[in-house]
Coordinates of C-alpha atoms and ligand atoms in Angstrom, one line a residue:
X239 CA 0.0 0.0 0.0
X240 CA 1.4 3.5 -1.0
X241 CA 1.6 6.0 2.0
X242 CA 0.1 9.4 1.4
X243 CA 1.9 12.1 -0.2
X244 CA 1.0 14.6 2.5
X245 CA 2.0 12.3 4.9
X246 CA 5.3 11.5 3.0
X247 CA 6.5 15.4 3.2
X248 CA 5.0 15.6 6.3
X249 CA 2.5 18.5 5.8
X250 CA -1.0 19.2 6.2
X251 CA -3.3 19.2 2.9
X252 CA -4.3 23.0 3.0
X253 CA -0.1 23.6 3.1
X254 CA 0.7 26.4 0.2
X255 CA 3.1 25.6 -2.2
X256 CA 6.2 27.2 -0.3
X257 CA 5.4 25.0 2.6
X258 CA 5.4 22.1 0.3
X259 CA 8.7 23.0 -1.2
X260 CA 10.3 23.8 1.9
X261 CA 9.0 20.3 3.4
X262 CA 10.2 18.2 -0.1
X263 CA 13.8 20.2 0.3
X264 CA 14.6 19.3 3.7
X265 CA 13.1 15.2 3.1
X266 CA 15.5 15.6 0.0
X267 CA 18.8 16.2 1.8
X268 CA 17.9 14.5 4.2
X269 CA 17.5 11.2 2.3
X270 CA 19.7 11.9 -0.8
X271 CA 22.1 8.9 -1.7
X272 CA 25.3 11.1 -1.7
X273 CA 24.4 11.6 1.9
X274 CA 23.6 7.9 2.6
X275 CA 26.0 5.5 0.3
X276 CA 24.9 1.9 0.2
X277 CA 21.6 2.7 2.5
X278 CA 18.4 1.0 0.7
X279 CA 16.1 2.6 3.1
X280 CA 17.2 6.2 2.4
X281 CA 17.3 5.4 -1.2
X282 CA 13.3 4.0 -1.2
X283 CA 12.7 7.1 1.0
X284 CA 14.6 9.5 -1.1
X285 CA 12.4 8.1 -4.5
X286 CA 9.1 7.8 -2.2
X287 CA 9.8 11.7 -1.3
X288 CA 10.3 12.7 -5.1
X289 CA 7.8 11.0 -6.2
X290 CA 5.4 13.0 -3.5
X291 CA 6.9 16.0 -4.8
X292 CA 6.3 15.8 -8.0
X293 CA 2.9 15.2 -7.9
X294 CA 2.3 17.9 -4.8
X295 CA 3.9 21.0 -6.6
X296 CA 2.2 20.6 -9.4
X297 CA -1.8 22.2 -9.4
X298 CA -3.5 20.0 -11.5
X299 CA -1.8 17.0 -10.2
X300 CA -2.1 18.2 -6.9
X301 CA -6.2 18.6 -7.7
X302 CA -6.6 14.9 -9.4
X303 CA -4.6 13.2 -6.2
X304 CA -6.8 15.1 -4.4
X305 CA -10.0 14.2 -5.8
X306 CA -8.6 10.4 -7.0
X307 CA -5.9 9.7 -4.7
X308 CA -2.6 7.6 -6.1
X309 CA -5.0 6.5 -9.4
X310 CA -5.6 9.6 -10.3
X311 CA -2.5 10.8 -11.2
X312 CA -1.5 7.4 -12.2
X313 CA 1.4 6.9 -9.8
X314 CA 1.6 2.9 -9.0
X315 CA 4.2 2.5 -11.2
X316 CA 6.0 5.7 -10.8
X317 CA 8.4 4.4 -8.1
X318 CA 9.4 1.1 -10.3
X319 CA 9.8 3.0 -13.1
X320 CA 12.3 5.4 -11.0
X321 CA 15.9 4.9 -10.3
X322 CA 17.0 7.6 -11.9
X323 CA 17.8 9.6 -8.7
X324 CA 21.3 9.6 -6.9
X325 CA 22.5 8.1 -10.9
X326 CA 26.3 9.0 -10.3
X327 CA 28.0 11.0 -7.3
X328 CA 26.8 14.2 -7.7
X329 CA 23.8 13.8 -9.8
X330 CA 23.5 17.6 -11.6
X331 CA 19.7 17.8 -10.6
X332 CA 20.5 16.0 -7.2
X333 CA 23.2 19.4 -6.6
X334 CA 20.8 21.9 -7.4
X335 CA 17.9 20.9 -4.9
X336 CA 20.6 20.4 -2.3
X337 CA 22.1 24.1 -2.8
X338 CA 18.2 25.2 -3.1
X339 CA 17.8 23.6 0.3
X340 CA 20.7 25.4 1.4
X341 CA 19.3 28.6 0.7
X342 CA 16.2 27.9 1.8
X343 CA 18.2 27.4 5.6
X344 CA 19.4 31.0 4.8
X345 CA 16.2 32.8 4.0
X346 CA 16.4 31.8 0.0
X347 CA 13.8 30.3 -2.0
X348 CA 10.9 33.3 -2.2
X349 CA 8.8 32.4 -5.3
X350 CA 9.6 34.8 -7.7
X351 CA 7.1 38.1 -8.5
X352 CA 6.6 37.7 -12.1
X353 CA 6.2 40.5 -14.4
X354 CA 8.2 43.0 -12.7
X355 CA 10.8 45.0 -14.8
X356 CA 14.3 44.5 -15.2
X357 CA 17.0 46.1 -12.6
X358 CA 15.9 48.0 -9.5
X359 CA 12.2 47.7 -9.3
X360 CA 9.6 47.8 -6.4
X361 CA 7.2 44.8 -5.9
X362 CA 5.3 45.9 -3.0
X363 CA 2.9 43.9 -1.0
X364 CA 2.7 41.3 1.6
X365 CA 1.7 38.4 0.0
X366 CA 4.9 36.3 -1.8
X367 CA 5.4 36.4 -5.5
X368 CA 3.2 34.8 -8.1
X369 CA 4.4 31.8 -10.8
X370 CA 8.0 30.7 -11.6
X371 CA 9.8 31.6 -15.0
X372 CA 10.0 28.4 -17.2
X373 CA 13.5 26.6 -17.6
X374 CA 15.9 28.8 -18.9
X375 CA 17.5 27.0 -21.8
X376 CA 21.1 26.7 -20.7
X377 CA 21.9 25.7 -17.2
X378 CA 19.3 25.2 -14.0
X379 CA 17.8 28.7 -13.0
X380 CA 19.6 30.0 -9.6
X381 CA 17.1 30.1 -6.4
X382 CA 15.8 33.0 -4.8
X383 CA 18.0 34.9 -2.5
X384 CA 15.5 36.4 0.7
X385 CA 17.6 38.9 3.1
X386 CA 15.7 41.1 5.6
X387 CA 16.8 45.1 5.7
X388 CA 16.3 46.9 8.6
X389 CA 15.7 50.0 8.5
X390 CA 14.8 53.2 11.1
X391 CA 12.0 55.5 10.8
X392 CA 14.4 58.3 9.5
X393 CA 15.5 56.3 6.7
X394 CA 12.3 55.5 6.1
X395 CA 11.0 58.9 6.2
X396 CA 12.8 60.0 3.2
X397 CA 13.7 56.7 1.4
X398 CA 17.6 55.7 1.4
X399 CA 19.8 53.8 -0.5
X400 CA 21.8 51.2 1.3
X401 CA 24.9 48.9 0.2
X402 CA 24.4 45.3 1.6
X403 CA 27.3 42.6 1.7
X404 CA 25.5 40.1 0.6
X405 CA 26.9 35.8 0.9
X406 CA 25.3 33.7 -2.3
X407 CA 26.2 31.4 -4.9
X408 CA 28.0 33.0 -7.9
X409 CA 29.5 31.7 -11.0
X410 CA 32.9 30.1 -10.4
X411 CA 35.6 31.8 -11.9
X412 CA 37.7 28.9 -13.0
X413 CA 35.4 27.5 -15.6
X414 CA 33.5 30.9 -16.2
X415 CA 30.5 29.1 -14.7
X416 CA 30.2 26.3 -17.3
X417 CA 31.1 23.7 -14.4
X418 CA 33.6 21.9 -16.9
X419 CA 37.0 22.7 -17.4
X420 CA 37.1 22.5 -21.5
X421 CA 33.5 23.2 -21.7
X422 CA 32.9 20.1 -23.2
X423 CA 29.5 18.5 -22.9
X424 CA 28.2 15.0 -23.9
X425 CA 24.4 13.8 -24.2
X426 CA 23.2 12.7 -21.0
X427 CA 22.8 9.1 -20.6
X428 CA 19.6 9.3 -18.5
X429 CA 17.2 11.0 -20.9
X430 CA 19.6 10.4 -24.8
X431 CA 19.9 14.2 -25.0
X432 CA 16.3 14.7 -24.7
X433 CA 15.9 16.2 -21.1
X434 CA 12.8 14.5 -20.4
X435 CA 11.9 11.5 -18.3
X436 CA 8.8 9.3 -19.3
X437 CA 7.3 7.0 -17.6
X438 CA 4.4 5.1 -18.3
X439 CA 1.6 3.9 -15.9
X440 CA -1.3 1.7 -16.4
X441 CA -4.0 2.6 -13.6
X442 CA -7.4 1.2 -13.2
X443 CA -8.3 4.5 -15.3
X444 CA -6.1 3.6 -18.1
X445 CA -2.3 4.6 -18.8
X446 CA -0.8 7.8 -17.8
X447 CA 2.7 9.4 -19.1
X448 CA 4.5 11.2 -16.9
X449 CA 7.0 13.8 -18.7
X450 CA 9.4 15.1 -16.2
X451 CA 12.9 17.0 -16.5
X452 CA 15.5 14.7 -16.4
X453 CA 16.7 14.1 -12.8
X454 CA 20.5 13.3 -14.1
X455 CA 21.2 16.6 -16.3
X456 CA 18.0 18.5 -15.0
X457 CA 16.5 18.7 -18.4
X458 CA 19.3 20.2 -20.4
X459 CA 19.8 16.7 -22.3
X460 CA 23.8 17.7 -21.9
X461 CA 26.1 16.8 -18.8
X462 CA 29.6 18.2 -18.5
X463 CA 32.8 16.1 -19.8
X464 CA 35.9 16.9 -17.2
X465 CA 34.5 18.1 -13.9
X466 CA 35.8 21.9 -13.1
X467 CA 37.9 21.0 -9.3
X468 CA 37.3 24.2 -8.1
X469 CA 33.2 24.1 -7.8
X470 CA 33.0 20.1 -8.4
X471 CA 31.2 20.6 -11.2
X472 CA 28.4 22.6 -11.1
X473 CA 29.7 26.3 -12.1
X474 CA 28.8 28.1 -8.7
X475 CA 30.3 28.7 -5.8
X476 CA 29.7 30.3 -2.4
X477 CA 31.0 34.3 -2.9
X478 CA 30.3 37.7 -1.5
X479 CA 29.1 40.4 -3.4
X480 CA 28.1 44.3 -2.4
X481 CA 24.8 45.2 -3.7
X482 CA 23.1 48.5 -3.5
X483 CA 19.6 48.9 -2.4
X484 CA 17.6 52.0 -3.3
X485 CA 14.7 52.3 -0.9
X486 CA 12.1 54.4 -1.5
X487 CA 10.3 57.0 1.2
X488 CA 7.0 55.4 2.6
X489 CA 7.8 51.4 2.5
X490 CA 6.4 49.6 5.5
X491 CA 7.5 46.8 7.7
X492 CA 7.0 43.6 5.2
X493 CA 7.2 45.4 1.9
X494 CA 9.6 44.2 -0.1
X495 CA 12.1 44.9 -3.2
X496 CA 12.6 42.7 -6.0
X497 CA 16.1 42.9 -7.4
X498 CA 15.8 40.9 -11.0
X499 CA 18.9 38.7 -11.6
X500 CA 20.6 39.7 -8.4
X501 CA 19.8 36.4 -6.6
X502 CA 21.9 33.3 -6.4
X503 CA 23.7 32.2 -9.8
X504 CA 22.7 29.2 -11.6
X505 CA 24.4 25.9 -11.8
X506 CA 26.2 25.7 -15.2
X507 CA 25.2 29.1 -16.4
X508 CA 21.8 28.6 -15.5
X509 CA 19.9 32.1 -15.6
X510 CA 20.2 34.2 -12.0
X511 CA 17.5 33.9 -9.2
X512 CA 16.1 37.3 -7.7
X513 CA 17.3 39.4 -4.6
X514 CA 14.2 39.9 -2.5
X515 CA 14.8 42.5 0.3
X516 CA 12.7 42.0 2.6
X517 CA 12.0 45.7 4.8
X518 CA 11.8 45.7 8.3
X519 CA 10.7 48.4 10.2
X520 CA 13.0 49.2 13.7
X521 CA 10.8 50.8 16.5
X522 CA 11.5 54.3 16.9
X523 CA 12.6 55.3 20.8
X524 CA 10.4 58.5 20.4
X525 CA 7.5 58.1 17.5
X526 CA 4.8 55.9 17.0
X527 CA 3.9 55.4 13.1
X528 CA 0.7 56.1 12.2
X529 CA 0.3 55.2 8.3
X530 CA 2.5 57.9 7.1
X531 CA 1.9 60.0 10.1
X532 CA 4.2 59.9 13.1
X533 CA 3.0 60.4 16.8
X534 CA 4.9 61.9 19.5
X535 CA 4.0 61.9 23.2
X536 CA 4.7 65.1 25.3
X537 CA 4.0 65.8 28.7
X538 CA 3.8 69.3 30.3
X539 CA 3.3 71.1 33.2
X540 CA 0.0 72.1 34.2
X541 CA 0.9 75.6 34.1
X542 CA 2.1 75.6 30.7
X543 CA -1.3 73.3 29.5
X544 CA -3.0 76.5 30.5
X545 CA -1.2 79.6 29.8
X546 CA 0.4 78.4 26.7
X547 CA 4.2 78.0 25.7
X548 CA 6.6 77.3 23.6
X549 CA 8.3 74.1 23.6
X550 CA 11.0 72.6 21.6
X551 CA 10.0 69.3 20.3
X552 CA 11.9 66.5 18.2
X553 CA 10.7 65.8 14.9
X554 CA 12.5 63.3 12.4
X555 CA 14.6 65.9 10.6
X556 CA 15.6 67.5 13.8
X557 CA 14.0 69.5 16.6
X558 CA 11.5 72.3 15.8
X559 CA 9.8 74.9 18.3
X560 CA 6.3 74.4 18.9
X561 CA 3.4 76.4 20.3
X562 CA 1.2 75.3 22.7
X563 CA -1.7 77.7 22.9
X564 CA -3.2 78.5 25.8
X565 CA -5.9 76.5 27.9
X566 CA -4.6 73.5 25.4
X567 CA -7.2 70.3 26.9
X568 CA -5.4 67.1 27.5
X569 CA -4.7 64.2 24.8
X570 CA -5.1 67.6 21.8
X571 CA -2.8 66.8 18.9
X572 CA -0.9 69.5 17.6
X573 CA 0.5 69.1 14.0
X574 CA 3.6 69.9 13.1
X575 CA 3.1 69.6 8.7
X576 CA 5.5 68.0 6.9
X577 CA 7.9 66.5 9.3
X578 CA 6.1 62.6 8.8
X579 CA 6.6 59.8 6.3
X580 CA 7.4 60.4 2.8
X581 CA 4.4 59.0 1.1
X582 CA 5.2 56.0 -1.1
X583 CA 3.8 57.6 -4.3
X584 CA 4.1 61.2 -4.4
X585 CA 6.7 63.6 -3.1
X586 CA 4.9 65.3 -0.3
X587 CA 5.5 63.8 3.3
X588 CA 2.7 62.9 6.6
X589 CA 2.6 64.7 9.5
X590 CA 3.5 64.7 12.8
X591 CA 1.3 64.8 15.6
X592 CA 2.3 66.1 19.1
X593 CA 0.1 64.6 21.3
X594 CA 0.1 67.1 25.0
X595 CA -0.5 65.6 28.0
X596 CA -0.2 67.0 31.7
X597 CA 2.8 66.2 33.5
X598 CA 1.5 65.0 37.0
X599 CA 4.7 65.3 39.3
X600 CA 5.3 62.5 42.4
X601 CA 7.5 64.3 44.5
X602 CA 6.6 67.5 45.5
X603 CA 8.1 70.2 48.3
X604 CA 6.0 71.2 50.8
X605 CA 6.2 74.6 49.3
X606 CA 4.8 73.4 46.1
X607 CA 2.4 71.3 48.1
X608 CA 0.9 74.8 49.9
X609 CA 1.1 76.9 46.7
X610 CA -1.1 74.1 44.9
X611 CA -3.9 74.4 48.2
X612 CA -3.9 77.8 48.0
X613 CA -4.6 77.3 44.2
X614 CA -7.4 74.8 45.2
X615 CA -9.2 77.8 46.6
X616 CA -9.7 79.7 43.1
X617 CA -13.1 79.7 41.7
X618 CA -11.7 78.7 38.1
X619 CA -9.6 76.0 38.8
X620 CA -11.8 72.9 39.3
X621 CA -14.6 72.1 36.9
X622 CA -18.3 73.9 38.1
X623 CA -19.8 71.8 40.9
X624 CA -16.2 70.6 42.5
X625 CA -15.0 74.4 43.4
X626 CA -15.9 74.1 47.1
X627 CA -14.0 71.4 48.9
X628 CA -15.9 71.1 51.7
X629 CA -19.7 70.5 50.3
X630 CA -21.2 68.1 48.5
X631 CA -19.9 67.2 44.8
X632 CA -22.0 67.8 41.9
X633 CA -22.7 64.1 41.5
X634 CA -23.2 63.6 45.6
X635 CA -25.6 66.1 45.1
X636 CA -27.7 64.5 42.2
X637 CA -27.7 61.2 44.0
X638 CA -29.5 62.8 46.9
X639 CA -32.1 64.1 44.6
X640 CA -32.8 60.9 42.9
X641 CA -32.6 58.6 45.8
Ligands
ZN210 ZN1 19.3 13.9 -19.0
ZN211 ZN1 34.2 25.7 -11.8

């Protein structure tokens, strides 16, 4: 009896595609017959967990397993028909899904967000990106390359540009990425040159073809002659690079940047994966963001509250001098224009608010203590109905009346 698929990757059946991917890459290394020579069980685990894969990250096979089970996508014979996994050491297609799983570890592997421009361009949104490219026709394509960017509420305030160290895979420089030290290829053995991998099912519903990419040369029909030493063959290797980062005014903790081509390189010349810079907002000490507003919290003294001042106050772009007019009530907002977030589209900027409140003081002198009794005796100070200390408070008085 066949086990499940979810249960074979270990995930639930409402898990998105990442989660699936994820959950296959880890099962992957973890069984993959470079990592476990001569070990039967890891090798039936290693085909039972591509197998599961295959069939789980892909919609509409995804929907008739779903709907059908194993006979609808016409996967009994799948396993037998197998074997091409873990071929010779180093398998190219084996590598790949290996480095991809090491990415992954470091924050790699973000779907990519199609239909974005070339170079430096803004994808902003929550959500993760939409379909992957197709095969690029020389090479596997590189993997995603996630890296979070922290940022404070200045910089975010009028956009800056940042240069990042960033560690990926990049094209080896001894055999110009090619993974061969000639760069001579000959027809993969697996697949005769053709890249794919059929294999033919009979089911209950009738016989299914599966066409896959070849496992041994990852459906590029070609594998390399005489191994490159320096990155065992597959034309990338782990490098640092510097990369600058433009961010605009206005982004918000979770937005992020897609940087085309700037993500890890692909084996054997494969096309680039993106950069995705991923922004994350620090907390300011003094403001609290409000959209593209910024909030500030001030305290004065009760004296000031009602016979108005002038107060220096700190603003992102400095401090500014601010007047509080008199008889200002508690918890009023005083806008300062300007001095906010730069809005995301459009050059103008928020505002901030200064929100007053009364400064209550604990320890007081016993001067201070008389001068504020004495003050207790003024007709205006107290609200109407609390003025005289020694009768009966406004609402004392209305519970008499209604009791
Ligand atoms: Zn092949
Ligand atoms: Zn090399």
């Amino acid at each position: 009896m066949k086990r499940d698929y979810y249960e074979v990757l270990g995930v639930s059946r409402t898990s998105t595609k990442d989660e699936i991917k994820k959950a296959y890459r880890k099962l992957a290394l973890q069984y993959h017959p470079d990592k476990n020579p001569d070990n039967k069980d890891a090798e039936e685990h290693f085909k039972e967990v591509n197998e599961a894969y295959e069939v789980l990250s892909n919609d509409d096979k995804r929907r008739r397993y779903d709907q059908l089970g194993h006979a609808g996508v016409g996967s009994s014979a799948a396993s037998s028909g197998g074997g091409h996994y873990g071929g010779g050491p180093g398998g190219a297609a084996d590598f790949s899904d290996i480095f991809s799983a090491f990415n992954d570890m470091f924050g790699g592997g973000r779907g990519r967000s199609g239909g974005a421009p070339f170079g430096f361009e803004e994808v902003f949104g929550g959500s993760g990106g939409g379909g992957r490219r197709g095969r690029a026709s020389a090479g596997i394509p590189g993997t995603d390359l996630k890296i979070r960017l922290k940022l404070t509420l200045e910089e975010i305030a009028k956009g800056v540009e940042k240069t990042l160290k960033i560690k990926k895979q990049v094209a080896c420089k001894e055999c110009n990425g090619t993974g061969s030290k000639s760069g001579a290829t000959d027809n993969c053995q697996t697949c005769h040159g053709t890249g794919e991998v059929r294999q033919a099912s009979k089911t209950m519903f009738g016989q299914f073809v599966n066409i896959t990419a070849c496992p041994t040369c990852g459906g590029e029909g070609r594998v390399i002659k005489d191994r490159c030493t320096s990155c065992y063959g597959e034309g990338i290797k782990q490098g640092e690079v510097t990369v600058k980062v433009t961010v605009p005014a206005g982004v918000q903790d979770g937005n992020y940047l897609t940087l085309r081509g700037q993500g890890n390189a692909g084996p054997r010349g494969g096309a680039p994966g993106d950069l995705i810079v991923v922004i994350e907002e620090k907390p300011h000490d003094l403001f609290i963001r409000e959209g593209d507003d910024v909030i500030y919290n001030l305290a004065i003294s009760f004296p000031d509250l009602v016979l108005g001042t002038k107060i220096e106050v700190p603003t992102l772009d400095g401090s500014v001098k601010l007047t509080i007019p008199p008889s200002t009530q508690p918890e009023t907002r005083l806008r300062i224009a300007g001095h906010g977030i730069g809005h995301l589209r459009g050059s103008s900027r928020g505002d901030q608010y200064v929100k007053v409140n009364v400064f209550v003081p604990k320890d007081l002198s016993h001067q201070d203590k008389e001068m504020l009794k004495e003050m207790k005796k003024s007709s205006t100070i107290s609200p109407a109905g609390h003025h005289d200390n020694n009768s009966k408070s406004f609402f004392e008085k209305a519970r008499d009346i209604f009791s």
